[in-house]
GROMACS .gro file of C-alpha atoms in nm:
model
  131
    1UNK     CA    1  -0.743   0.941  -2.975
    2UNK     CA    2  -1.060   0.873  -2.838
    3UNK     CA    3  -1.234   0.990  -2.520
    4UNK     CA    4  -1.189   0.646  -2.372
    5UNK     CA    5  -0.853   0.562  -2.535
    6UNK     CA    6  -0.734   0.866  -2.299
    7UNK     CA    7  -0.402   0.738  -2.104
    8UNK     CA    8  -0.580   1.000  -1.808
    9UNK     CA    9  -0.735   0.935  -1.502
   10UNK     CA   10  -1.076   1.103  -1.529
   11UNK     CA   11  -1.102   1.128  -1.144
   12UNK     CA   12  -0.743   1.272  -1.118
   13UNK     CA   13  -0.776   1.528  -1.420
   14UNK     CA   14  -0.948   1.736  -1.151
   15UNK     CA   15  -0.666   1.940  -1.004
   16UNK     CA   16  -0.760   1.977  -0.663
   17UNK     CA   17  -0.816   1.600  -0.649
   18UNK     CA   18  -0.474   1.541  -0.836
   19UNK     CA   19  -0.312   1.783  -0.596
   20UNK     CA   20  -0.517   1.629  -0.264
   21UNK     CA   21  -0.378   1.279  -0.393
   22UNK     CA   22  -0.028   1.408  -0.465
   23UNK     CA   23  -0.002   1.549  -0.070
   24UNK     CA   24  -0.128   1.225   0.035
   25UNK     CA   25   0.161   1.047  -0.152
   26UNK     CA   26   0.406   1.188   0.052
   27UNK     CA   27   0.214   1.096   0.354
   28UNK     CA   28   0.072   0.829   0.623
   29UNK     CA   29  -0.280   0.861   0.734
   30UNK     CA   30  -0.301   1.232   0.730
   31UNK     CA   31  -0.498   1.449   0.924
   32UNK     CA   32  -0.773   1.613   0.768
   33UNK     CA   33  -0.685   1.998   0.913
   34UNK     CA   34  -0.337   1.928   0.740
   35UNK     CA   35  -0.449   1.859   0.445
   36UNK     CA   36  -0.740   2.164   0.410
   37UNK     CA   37  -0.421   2.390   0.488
   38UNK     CA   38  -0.193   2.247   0.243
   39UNK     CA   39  -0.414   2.235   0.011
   40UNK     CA   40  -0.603   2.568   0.058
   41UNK     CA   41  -0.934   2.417   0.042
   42UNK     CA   42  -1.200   2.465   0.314
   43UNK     CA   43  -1.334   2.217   0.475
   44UNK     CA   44  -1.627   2.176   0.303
   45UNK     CA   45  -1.447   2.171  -0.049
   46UNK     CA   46  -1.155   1.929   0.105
   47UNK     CA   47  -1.524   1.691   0.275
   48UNK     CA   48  -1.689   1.667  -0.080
   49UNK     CA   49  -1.333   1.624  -0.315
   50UNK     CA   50  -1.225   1.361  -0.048
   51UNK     CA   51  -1.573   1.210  -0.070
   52UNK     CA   52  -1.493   1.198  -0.444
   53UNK     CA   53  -1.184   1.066  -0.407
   54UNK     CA   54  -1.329   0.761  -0.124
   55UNK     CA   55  -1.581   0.625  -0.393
   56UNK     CA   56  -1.323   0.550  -0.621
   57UNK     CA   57  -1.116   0.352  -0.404
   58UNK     CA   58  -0.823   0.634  -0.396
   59UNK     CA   59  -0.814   0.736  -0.053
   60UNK     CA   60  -0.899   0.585   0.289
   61UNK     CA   61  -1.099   0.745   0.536
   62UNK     CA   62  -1.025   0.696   0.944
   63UNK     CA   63  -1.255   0.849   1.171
   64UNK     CA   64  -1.145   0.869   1.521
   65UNK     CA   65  -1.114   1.108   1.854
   66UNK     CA   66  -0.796   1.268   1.985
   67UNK     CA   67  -0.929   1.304   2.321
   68UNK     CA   68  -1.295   1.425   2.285
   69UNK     CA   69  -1.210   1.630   1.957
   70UNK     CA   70  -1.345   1.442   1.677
   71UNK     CA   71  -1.073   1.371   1.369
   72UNK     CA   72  -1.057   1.243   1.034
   73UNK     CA   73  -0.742   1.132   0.928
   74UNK     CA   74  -0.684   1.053   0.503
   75UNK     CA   75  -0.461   0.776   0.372
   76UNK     CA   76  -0.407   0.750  -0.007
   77UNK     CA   77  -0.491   0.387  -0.101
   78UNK     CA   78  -0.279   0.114  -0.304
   79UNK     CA   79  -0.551   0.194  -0.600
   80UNK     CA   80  -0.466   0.575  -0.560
   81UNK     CA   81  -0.117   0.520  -0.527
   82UNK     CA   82  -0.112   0.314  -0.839
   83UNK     CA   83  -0.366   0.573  -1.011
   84UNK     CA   84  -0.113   0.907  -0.937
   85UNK     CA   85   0.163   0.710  -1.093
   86UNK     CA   86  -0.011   0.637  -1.444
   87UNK     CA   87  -0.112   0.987  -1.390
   88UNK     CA   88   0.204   1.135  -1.320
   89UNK     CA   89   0.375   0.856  -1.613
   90UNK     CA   90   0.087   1.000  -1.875
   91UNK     CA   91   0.195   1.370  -1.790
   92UNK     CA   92   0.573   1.323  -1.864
   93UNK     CA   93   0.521   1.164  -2.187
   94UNK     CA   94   0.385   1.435  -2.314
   95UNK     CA   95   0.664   1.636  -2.136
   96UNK     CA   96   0.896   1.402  -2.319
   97UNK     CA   97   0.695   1.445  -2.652
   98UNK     CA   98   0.735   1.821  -2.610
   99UNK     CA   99   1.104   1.792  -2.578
  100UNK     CA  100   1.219   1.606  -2.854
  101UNK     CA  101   1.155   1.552  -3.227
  102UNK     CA  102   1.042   1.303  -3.354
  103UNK     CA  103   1.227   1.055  -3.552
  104UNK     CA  104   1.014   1.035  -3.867
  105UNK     CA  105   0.634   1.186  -3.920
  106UNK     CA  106   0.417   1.419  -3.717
  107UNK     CA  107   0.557   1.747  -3.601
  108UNK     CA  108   0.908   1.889  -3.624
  109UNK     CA  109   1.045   2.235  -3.523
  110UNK     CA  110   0.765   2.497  -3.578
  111UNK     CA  111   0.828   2.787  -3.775
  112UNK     CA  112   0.710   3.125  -3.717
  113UNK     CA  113   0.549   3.332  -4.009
  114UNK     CA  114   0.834   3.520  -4.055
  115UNK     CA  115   0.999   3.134  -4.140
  116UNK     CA  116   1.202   3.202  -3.811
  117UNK     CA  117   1.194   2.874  -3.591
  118UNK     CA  118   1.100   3.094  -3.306
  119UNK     CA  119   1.396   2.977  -3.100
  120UNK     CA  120   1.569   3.303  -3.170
  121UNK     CA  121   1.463   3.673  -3.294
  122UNK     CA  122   1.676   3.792  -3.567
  123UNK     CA  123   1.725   4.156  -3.580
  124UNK     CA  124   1.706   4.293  -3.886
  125UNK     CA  125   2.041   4.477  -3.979
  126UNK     CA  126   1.978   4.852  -3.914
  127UNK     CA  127   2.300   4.966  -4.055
  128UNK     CA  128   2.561   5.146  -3.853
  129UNK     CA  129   2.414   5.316  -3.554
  130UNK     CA  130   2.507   5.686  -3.367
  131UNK     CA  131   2.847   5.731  -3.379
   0.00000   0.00000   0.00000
């Protein structure tokens, strides 16, 4: 497959962005301190991934005041929204792949060198043991 053939989000393959995008999914305008702690990113890491994420159309930024303290609060966009999904769709099919055999061609099981499928060790019979 080639590079641009890739069923992968280039921006998402980043996995603080995919994991910044995935909060946000679960969310409504969220504010920026929340997300820095759930995330575990500081605040300049969150600022320039979120920055990242804003020029690609995946996340809305609202600046505001809660009183006189200044606040950002993040909103993952329709775009975003719609970008996680083929993201998230792209990851389970290769789950799925992973799973299963396929019906005809490619890949089957794997066997070990020992010609062992690797699901299960065989122990090779040491005879009768202590009495």
């Amino acid at each position: 497959m080639a590079p641009s053939d890739t069923p992968f989000d280039p921006v998402l393959l980043d996995p603080t962005r995919l994991s910044i995008v995935s909060l946000l999914a679960g969310t409504e305008w969220a504010e920026f301190g929340w997300v820095r702690e759930a995330a575990g990113l500081s605040a300049s890491a969150l600022s320039k991934q979120v920055s990242t994420l804003n020029s690609h159309g995946y996340v809305d930024v609202n600046k505001g005041y809660v009183g006189k303290r200044p606040r950002t609060w993040l909103n993952l966009s329709p775009a975003g929204r719609a970008a996680l999904e083929r993201q998230v769709a792209a990851l389970r099919r290769i789950v799925d792949q992973s799973r299963g055999v396929p019906a005809s061609g490619g890949l089957g099981a794997v066997s070990g060198p020992d010609g062992m499928d690797g699901g299960s060790a065989r122990v090779p019979d040491a005879g009768p043991g202590p009495a």
